[in-house]
JSON list of C-alpha atoms in Angstrom, two decimals:
[
{"chain": "A", "resi": 9, "resn": "MET", "atom": "CA", "xyz": [38.54, -42.23, 0.52]},
{"chain": "A", "resi": 10, "resn": "ALA", "atom": "CA", "xyz": [41.17, -44.53, -1.31]},
{"chain": "A", "resi": 11, "resn": "GLU", "atom": "CA", "xyz": [41.22, -42.30, -4.36]},
{"chain": "A", "resi": 12, "resn": "GLU", "atom": "CA", "xyz": [42.46, -39.82, -0.60]},
{"chain": "A", "resi": 13, "resn": "GLN", "atom": "CA", "xyz": [45.29, -41.66, 0.12]},
{"chain": "A", "resi": 14, "resn": "PHE", "atom": "CA", "xyz": [46.46, -42.88, -3.63]},
{"chain": "A", "resi": 15, "resn": "THR", "atom": "CA", "xyz": [48.82, -40.09, -4.90]},
{"chain": "A", "resi": 16, "resn": "GLU", "atom": "CA", "xyz": [50.31, -40.09, -8.17]},
{"chain": "A", "resi": 17, "resn": "THR", "atom": "CA", "xyz": [53.36, -38.54, -6.96]},
{"chain": "A", "resi": 18, "resn": "GLY", "atom": "CA", "xyz": [53.42, -41.33, -4.24]},
{"chain": "A", "resi": 19, "resn": "PHE", "atom": "CA", "xyz": [53.13, -43.98, -6.56]},
{"chain": "A", "resi": 20, "resn": "TRP", "atom": "CA", "xyz": [55.72, -42.94, -9.06]},
{"chain": "A", "resi": 21, "resn": "ASN", "atom": "CA", "xyz": [58.27, -42.12, -5.68]},
{"chain": "A", "resi": 22, "resn": "LYS", "atom": "CA", "xyz": [57.52, -45.57, -4.59]},
{"chain": "A", "resi": 23, "resn": "ILE", "atom": "CA", "xyz": [58.19, -47.49, -8.21]},
{"chain": "A", "resi": 24, "resn": "LYS", "atom": "CA", "xyz": [60.86, -45.27, -8.42]},
{"chain": "A", "resi": 25, "resn": "MET", "atom": "CA", "xyz": [62.43, -46.28, -5.19]},
{"chain": "A", "resi": 26, "resn": "PHE", "atom": "CA", "xyz": [61.15, -49.87, -5.04]},
{"chain": "A", "resi": 27, "resn": "GLY", "atom": "CA", "xyz": [60.47, -50.75, -8.47]},
{"chain": "A", "resi": 28, "resn": "ARG", "atom": "CA", "xyz": [63.55, -53.47, -8.95]},
{"chain": "A", "resi": 29, "resn": "GLN", "atom": "CA", "xyz": [63.83, -54.55, -5.39]},
{"chain": "A", "resi": 30, "resn": "ALA", "atom": "CA", "xyz": [59.59, -55.47, -5.75]},
{"chain": "A", "resi": 31, "resn": "GLY", "atom": "CA", "xyz": [60.16, -57.19, -8.66]},
{"chain": "A", "resi": 32, "resn": "ARG", "atom": "CA", "xyz": [59.05, -57.58, -12.88]},
{"chain": "A", "resi": 33, "resn": "GLU", "atom": "CA", "xyz": [55.82, -58.82, -10.94]},
{"chain": "A", "resi": 34, "resn": "VAL", "atom": "CA", "xyz": [54.40, -56.60, -8.75]},
{"chain": "A", "resi": 35, "resn": "VAL", "atom": "CA", "xyz": [55.15, -53.69, -10.65]},
{"chain": "A", "resi": 36, "resn": "GLU", "atom": "CA", "xyz": [53.66, -55.01, -13.85]},
{"chain": "A", "resi": 37, "resn": "ARG", "atom": "CA", "xyz": [50.37, -55.76, -11.83]},
{"chain": "A", "resi": 38, "resn": "ALA", "atom": "CA", "xyz": [50.83, -52.18, -10.06]},
{"chain": "A", "resi": 39, "resn": "LEU", "atom": "CA", "xyz": [50.91, -50.36, -14.19]},
{"chain": "A", "resi": 40, "resn": "TRP", "atom": "CA", "xyz": [47.93, -52.34, -15.24]},
{"chain": "A", "resi": 41, "resn": "LEU", "atom": "CA", "xyz": [46.11, -51.21, -12.00]},
{"chain": "A", "resi": 42, "resn": "TYR", "atom": "CA", "xyz": [47.44, -47.57, -13.13]},
{"chain": "A", "resi": 43, "resn": "TYR", "atom": "CA", "xyz": [46.83, -47.48, -16.46]},
{"chain": "A", "resi": 44, "resn": "ALA", "atom": "CA", "xyz": [43.41, -48.61, -16.29]},
{"chain": "A", "resi": 45, "resn": "ALA", "atom": "CA", "xyz": [42.10, -46.21, -13.27]},
{"chain": "A", "resi": 46, "resn": "GLN", "atom": "CA", "xyz": [42.89, -43.39, -16.06]},
{"chain": "A", "resi": 47, "resn": "LYS", "atom": "CA", "xyz": [41.45, -45.01, -18.54]},
{"chain": "A", "resi": 48, "resn": "PRO", "atom": "CA", "xyz": [37.52, -43.02, -18.55]},
{"chain": "A", "resi": 49, "resn": "ASN", "atom": "CA", "xyz": [35.64, -46.19, -19.58]},
{"chain": "A", "resi": 50, "resn": "THR", "atom": "CA", "xyz": [36.73, -47.89, -16.02]},
{"chain": "A", "resi": 51, "resn": "PRO", "atom": "CA", "xyz": [33.81, -47.08, -13.87]},
{"chain": "A", "resi": 52, "resn": "LYS", "atom": "CA", "xyz": [34.17, -45.65, -10.20]},
{"chain": "A", "resi": 53, "resn": "TRP", "atom": "CA", "xyz": [33.45, -48.76, -8.25]},
{"chain": "A", "resi": 54, "resn": "ALA", "atom": "CA", "xyz": [36.43, -50.25, -10.66]},
{"chain": "A", "resi": 55, "resn": "LYS", "atom": "CA", "xyz": [38.51, -47.26, -10.04]},
{"chain": "A", "resi": 56, "resn": "SER", "atom": "CA", "xyz": [37.74, -47.16, -6.15]},
{"chain": "A", "resi": 57, "resn": "VAL", "atom": "CA", "xyz": [39.27, -50.64, -5.52]},
{"chain": "A", "resi": 58, "resn": "ILE", "atom": "CA", "xyz": [42.33, -50.11, -7.83]},
{"chain": "A", "resi": 59, "resn": "PHE", "atom": "CA", "xyz": [43.08, -46.77, -5.88]},
{"chain": "A", "resi": 60, "resn": "GLY", "atom": "CA", "xyz": [42.21, -48.94, -2.72]},
{"chain": "A", "resi": 61, "resn": "ALA", "atom": "CA", "xyz": [45.12, -51.35, -3.87]},
{"chain": "A", "resi": 62, "resn": "LEU", "atom": "CA", "xyz": [47.76, -49.18, -5.04]},
{"chain": "A", "resi": 63, "resn": "ALA", "atom": "CA", "xyz": [46.76, -46.42, -2.23]},
{"chain": "A", "resi": 64, "resn": "TYR", "atom": "CA", "xyz": [48.06, -50.02, -0.67]},
{"chain": "A", "resi": 65, "resn": "PHE", "atom": "CA", "xyz": [50.79, -50.40, -2.38]},
{"chain": "A", "resi": 66, "resn": "ILE", "atom": "CA", "xyz": [52.27, -46.84, -1.68]},
{"chain": "A", "resi": 67, "resn": "SER", "atom": "CA", "xyz": [51.66, -46.56, 2.12]},
{"chain": "A", "resi": 68, "resn": "PRO", "atom": "CA", "xyz": [54.54, -46.98, 4.55]},
{"chain": "A", "resi": 69, "resn": "LEU", "atom": "CA", "xyz": [52.51, -49.08, 6.84]},
{"chain": "A", "resi": 70, "resn": "ASP", "atom": "CA", "xyz": [52.37, -52.50, 5.83]},
{"chain": "A", "resi": 71, "resn": "ALA", "atom": "CA", "xyz": [51.72, -56.39, 6.78]},
{"chain": "A", "resi": 72, "resn": "ILE", "atom": "CA", "xyz": [54.87, -56.68, 5.74]},
{"chain": "A", "resi": 73, "resn": "PRO", "atom": "CA", "xyz": [57.78, -54.18, 5.47]},
{"chain": "A", "resi": 74, "resn": "ASP", "atom": "CA", "xyz": [59.26, -53.49, 2.68]},
{"chain": "A", "resi": 75, "resn": "LEU", "atom": "CA", "xyz": [62.13, -53.69, 3.27]},
{"chain": "A", "resi": 76, "resn": "THR", "atom": "CA", "xyz": [61.87, -56.94, 4.35]},
{"chain": "A", "resi": 77, "resn": "PRO", "atom": "CA", "xyz": [64.53, -58.48, 2.37]},
{"chain": "A", "resi": 78, "resn": "LEU", "atom": "CA", "xyz": [62.80, -61.46, -0.33]},
{"chain": "A", "resi": 79, "resn": "VAL", "atom": "CA", "xyz": [59.19, -61.64, 1.25]},
{"chain": "A", "resi": 80, "resn": "GLY", "atom": "CA", "xyz": [58.55, -57.68, 1.80]},
{"chain": "A", "resi": 81, "resn": "PHE", "atom": "CA", "xyz": [56.31, -57.11, -0.98]},
{"chain": "A", "resi": 82, "resn": "THR", "atom": "CA", "xyz": [54.43, -59.96, -1.05]},
{"chain": "A", "resi": 83, "resn": "ASP", "atom": "CA", "xyz": [51.53, -58.53, 0.65]},
{"chain": "A", "resi": 84, "resn": "ASP", "atom": "CA", "xyz": [51.34, -55.70, -2.22]},
{"chain": "A", "resi": 85, "resn": "LEU", "atom": "CA", "xyz": [51.24, -58.30, -4.20]},
{"chain": "A", "resi": 86, "resn": "GLY", "atom": "CA", "xyz": [48.43, -60.53, -2.88]},
{"chain": "A", "resi": 87, "resn": "ALA", "atom": "CA", "xyz": [46.78, -56.36, -2.67]},
{"chain": "A", "resi": 88, "resn": "LEU", "atom": "CA", "xyz": [47.42, -56.18, -6.55]},
{"chain": "A", "resi": 89, "resn": "ALA", "atom": "CA", "xyz": [46.22, -59.69, -7.50]},
{"chain": "A", "resi": 90, "resn": "ALA", "atom": "CA", "xyz": [43.19, -58.97, -5.77]},
{"chain": "A", "resi": 91, "resn": "ALA", "atom": "CA", "xyz": [42.64, -55.95, -7.00]},
{"chain": "A", "resi": 92, "resn": "LEU", "atom": "CA", "xyz": [43.08, -57.57, -10.77]},
{"chain": "A", "resi": 93, "resn": "THR", "atom": "CA", "xyz": [41.15, -60.07, -9.93]},
{"chain": "A", "resi": 94, "resn": "MET", "atom": "CA", "xyz": [38.34, -57.85, -9.36]},
{"chain": "A", "resi": 95, "resn": "VAL", "atom": "CA", "xyz": [38.98, -55.41, -12.57]},
{"chain": "A", "resi": 96, "resn": "MET", "atom": "CA", "xyz": [40.47, -57.51, -14.90]},
{"chain": "A", "resi": 97, "resn": "LEU", "atom": "CA", "xyz": [37.54, -56.49, -17.22]},
{"chain": "A", "resi": 98, "resn": "TYR", "atom": "CA", "xyz": [39.28, -53.22, -17.52]},
{"chain": "A", "resi": 99, "resn": "ILE", "atom": "CA", "xyz": [42.65, -54.36, -18.07]},
{"chain": "A", "resi": 100, "resn": "ASP", "atom": "CA", "xyz": [42.76, -54.53, -22.19]},
{"chain": "A", "resi": 101, "resn": "ASP", "atom": "CA", "xyz": [45.75, -55.32, -24.36]},
{"chain": "A", "resi": 102, "resn": "GLU", "atom": "CA", "xyz": [46.13, -50.65, -24.60]},
{"chain": "A", "resi": 103, "resn": "VAL", "atom": "CA", "xyz": [46.68, -51.52, -20.99]},
{"chain": "A", "resi": 104, "resn": "LYS", "atom": "CA", "xyz": [49.43, -53.84, -21.24]},
{"chain": "A", "resi": 105, "resn": "SER", "atom": "CA", "xyz": [51.18, -52.56, -23.72]},
{"chain": "A", "resi": 106, "resn": "GLN", "atom": "CA", "xyz": [51.28, -49.27, -22.14]},
{"chain": "A", "resi": 107, "resn": "ALA", "atom": "CA", "xyz": [53.30, -51.61, -18.80]},
{"chain": "A", "resi": 108, "resn": "ALA", "atom": "CA", "xyz": [55.08, -53.30, -20.86]},
{"chain": "A", "resi": 109, "resn": "ASP", "atom": "CA", "xyz": [56.14, -50.00, -22.86]},
{"chain": "A", "resi": 110, "resn": "LYS", "atom": "CA", "xyz": [57.34, -48.82, -19.17]},
{"chain": "A", "resi": 111, "resn": "LEU", "atom": "CA", "xyz": [58.70, -52.29, -17.74]},
{"chain": "A", "resi": 112, "resn": "ALA", "atom": "CA", "xyz": [60.49, -51.36, -20.64]},
{"chain": "A", "resi": 113, "resn": "LEU", "atom": "CA", "xyz": [62.04, -48.26, -19.69]},
{"chain": "A", "resi": 114, "resn": "TRP", "atom": "CA", "xyz": [63.05, -49.95, -16.01]},
{"chain": "A", "resi": 115, "resn": "PHE", "atom": "CA", "xyz": [63.78, -53.79, -16.64]},
{"chain": "A", "resi": 116, "resn": "GLY", "atom": "CA", "xyz": [65.59, -53.21, -20.21]},
{"chain": "A", "resi": 117, "resn": "ASP", "atom": "CA", "xyz": [63.52, -55.20, -22.26]},
{"chain": "A", "resi": 118, "resn": "GLU", "atom": "CA", "xyz": [62.13, -54.39, -25.48]},
{"chain": "A", "resi": 119, "resn": "PRO", "atom": "CA", "xyz": [58.11, -53.53, -25.72]},
{"chain": "A", "resi": 120, "resn": "ALA", "atom": "CA", "xyz": [55.36, -55.93, -25.63]},
{"chain": "A", "resi": 121, "resn": "GLU", "atom": "CA", "xyz": [53.75, -55.38, -29.61]},
{"chain": "A", "resi": 122, "resn": "PRO", "atom": "CA", "xyz": [50.16, -54.57, -28.69]},
{"chain": "A", "resi": 123, "resn": "LYS", "atom": "CA", "xyz": [47.88, -57.83, -29.77]},
{"chain": "A", "resi": 124, "resn": "PRO", "atom": "CA", "xyz": [45.29, -58.04, -32.22]}
]
């Protein structure tokens, strides 16, 4: 069901529209989950957890509306953090590097060097 509610288009649109407002931490966690879900070795149960959290992230119906100043993405960060706790084994250096490269494009930072 979570995979049916998550769409790549919805994910990228949410990031484009609210990425700066959501902040680097929220976007980074969302990207970690997104890239971990793309890996073929991530098991189905972990992908279900990831897609559930990302579906909540892109959903227009939140516990705290995203347009609420300062706290609008607090619930999204909580959902992403809970999912990360469950699937952290699949958030490897490759995933973090992909996310860092994308963050550098959006937030203007230098891409992170992959850790050995």
